[in-house]
mmCIF file of C-alpha atoms in Angstrom:
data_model
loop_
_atom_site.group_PDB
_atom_site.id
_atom_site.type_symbol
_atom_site.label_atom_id
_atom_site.label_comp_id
_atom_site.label_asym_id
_atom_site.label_seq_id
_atom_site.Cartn_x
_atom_site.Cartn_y
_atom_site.Cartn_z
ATOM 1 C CA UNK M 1 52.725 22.727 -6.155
ATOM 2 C CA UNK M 2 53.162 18.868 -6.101
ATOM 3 C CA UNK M 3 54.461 17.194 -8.923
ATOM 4 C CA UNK M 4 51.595 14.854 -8.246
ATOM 5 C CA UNK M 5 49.113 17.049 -9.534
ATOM 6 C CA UNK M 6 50.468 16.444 -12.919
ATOM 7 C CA UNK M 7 50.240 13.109 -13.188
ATOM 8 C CA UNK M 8 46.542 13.199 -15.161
ATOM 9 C CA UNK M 9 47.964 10.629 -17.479
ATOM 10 C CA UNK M 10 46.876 6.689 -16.862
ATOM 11 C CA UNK M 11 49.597 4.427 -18.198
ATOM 12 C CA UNK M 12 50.285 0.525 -17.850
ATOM 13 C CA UNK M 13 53.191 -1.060 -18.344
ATOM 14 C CA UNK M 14 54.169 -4.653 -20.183
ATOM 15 C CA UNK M 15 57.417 -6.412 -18.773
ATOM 16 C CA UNK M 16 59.415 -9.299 -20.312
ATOM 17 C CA UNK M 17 58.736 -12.792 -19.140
ATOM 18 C CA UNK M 18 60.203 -16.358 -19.537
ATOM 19 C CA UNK M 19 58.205 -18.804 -22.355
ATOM 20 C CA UNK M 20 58.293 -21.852 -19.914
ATOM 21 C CA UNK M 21 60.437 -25.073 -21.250
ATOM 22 C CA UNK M 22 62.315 -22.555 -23.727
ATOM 23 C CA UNK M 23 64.953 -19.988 -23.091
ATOM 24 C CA UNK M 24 62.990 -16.985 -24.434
ATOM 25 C CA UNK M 25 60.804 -14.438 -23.161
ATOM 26 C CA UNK M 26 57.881 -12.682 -24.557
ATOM 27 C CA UNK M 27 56.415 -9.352 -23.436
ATOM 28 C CA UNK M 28 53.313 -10.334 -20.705
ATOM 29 C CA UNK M 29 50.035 -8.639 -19.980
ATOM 30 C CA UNK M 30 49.396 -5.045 -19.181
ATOM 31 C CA UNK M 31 49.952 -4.619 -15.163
ATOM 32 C CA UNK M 32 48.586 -2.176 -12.869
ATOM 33 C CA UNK M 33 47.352 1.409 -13.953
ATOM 34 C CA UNK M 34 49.506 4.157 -13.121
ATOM 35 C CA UNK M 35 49.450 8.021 -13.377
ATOM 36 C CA UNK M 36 52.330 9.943 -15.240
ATOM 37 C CA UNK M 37 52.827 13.493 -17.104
ATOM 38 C CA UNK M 38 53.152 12.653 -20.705
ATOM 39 C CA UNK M 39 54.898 14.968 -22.856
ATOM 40 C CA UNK M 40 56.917 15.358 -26.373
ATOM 41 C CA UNK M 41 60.293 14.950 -26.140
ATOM 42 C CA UNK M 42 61.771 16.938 -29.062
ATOM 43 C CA UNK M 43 58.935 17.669 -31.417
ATOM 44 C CA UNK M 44 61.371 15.760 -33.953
ATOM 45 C CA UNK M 45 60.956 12.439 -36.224
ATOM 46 C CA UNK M 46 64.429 10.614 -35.214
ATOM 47 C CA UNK M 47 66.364 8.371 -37.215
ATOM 48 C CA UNK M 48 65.847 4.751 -36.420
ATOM 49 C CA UNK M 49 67.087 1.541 -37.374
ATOM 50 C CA UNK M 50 67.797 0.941 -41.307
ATOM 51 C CA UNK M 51 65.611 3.873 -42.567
ATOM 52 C CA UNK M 52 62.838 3.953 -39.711
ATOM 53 C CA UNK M 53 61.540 6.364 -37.837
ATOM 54 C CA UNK M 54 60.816 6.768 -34.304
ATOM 55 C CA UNK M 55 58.809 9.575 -32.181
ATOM 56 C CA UNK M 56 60.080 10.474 -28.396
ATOM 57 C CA UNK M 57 58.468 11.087 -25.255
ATOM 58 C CA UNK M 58 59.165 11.984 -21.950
ATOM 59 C CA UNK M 59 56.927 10.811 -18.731
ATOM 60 C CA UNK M 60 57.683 11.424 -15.310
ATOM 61 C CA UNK M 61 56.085 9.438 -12.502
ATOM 62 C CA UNK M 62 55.773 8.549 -9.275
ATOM 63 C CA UNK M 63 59.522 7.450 -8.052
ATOM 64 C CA UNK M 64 57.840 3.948 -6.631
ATOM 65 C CA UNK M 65 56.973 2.621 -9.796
ATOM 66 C CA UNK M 66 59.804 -0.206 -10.960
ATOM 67 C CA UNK M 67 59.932 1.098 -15.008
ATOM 68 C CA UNK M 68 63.312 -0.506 -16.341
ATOM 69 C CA UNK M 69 64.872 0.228 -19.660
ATOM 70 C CA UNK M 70 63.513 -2.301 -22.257
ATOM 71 C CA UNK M 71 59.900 -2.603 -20.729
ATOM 72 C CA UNK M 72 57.082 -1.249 -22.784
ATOM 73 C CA UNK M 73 53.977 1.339 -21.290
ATOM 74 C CA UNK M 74 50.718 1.287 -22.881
ATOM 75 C CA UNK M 75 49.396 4.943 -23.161
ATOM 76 C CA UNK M 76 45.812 4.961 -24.957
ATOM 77 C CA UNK M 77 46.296 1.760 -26.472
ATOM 78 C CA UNK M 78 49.425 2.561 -28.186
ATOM 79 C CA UNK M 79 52.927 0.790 -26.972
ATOM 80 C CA UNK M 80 55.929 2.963 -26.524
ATOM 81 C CA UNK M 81 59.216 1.106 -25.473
ATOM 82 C CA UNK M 82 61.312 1.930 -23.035
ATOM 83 C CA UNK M 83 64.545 3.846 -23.527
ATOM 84 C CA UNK M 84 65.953 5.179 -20.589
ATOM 85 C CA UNK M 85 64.875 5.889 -16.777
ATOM 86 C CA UNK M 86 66.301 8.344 -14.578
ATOM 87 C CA UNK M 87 65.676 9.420 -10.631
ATOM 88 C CA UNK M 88 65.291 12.857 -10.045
ATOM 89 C CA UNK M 89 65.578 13.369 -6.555
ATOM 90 C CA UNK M 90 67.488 17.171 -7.105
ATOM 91 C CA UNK M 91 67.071 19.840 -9.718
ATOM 92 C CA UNK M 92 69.984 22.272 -10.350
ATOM 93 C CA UNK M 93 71.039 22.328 -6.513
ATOM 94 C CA UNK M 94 67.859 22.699 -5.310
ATOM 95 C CA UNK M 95 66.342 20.085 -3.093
ATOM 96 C CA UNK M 96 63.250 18.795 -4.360
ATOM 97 C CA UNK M 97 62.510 16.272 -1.858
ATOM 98 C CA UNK M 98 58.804 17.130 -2.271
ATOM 99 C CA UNK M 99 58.840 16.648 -5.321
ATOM 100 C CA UNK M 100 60.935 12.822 -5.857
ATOM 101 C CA UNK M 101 59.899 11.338 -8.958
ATOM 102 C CA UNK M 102 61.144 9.523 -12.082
ATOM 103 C CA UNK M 103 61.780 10.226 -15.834
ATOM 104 C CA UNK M 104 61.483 7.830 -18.722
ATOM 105 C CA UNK M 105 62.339 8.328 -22.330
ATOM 106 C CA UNK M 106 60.083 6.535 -24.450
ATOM 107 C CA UNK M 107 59.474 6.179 -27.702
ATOM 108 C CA UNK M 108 57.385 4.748 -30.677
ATOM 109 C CA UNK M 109 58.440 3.602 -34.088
ATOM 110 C CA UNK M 110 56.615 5.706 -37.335
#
């Protein structure tokens, strides 16, 4: 089965852009929609930050959506930022070339 047929998930995703006549950046509108699988990471409240807490995800998507580390996706109206993205192109030796997609840790502070 395709990996596609998993993605039942809309998502959009917020990137940082440049305040003009300063030198800082601000996150900018919601882009495009996209399709991911959305899952719990580890079930787990995680330490966070001078006594916060944080919640983790995992989504995997389509592997030609640009998702960077320190962007933020928009999942029903609630933000998650962006930990961590990984290609998966090969699973334990196997080639899963119908199957290419991406991997993104996310999470959301509690």
């Amino acid at each position: 089965m395709a990996i596609e047929n998993f993605f039942t998930t809309r998502f959009t995703i917020k990137g940082l852009e440049d305040i003009e006549e300063t030198d800082k950046e601000e996150f900018g509108e919601e882009s495009n929609i996209y399709y991911c699988y959305f899952r719990v990471f580890s079930g787990e409240l995680e330490s966070f930050f001078d006594g916060g807490t944080r919640e983790v995800y995992q989504i995997w998507f389509d592997k030609d959506i640009e998702l960077k580390q320190g962007m933020v996706v928009v999942i029903d109206s609630v933000e998650y930022q962006v930990s961590s993205v990984k290609n998966n192109d090969t699973m334990v030796g196997r080639n899963m070339s119908g199957n290419k997609h991406k991997k993104a840790i996310i999470y959301k502070v509690v």
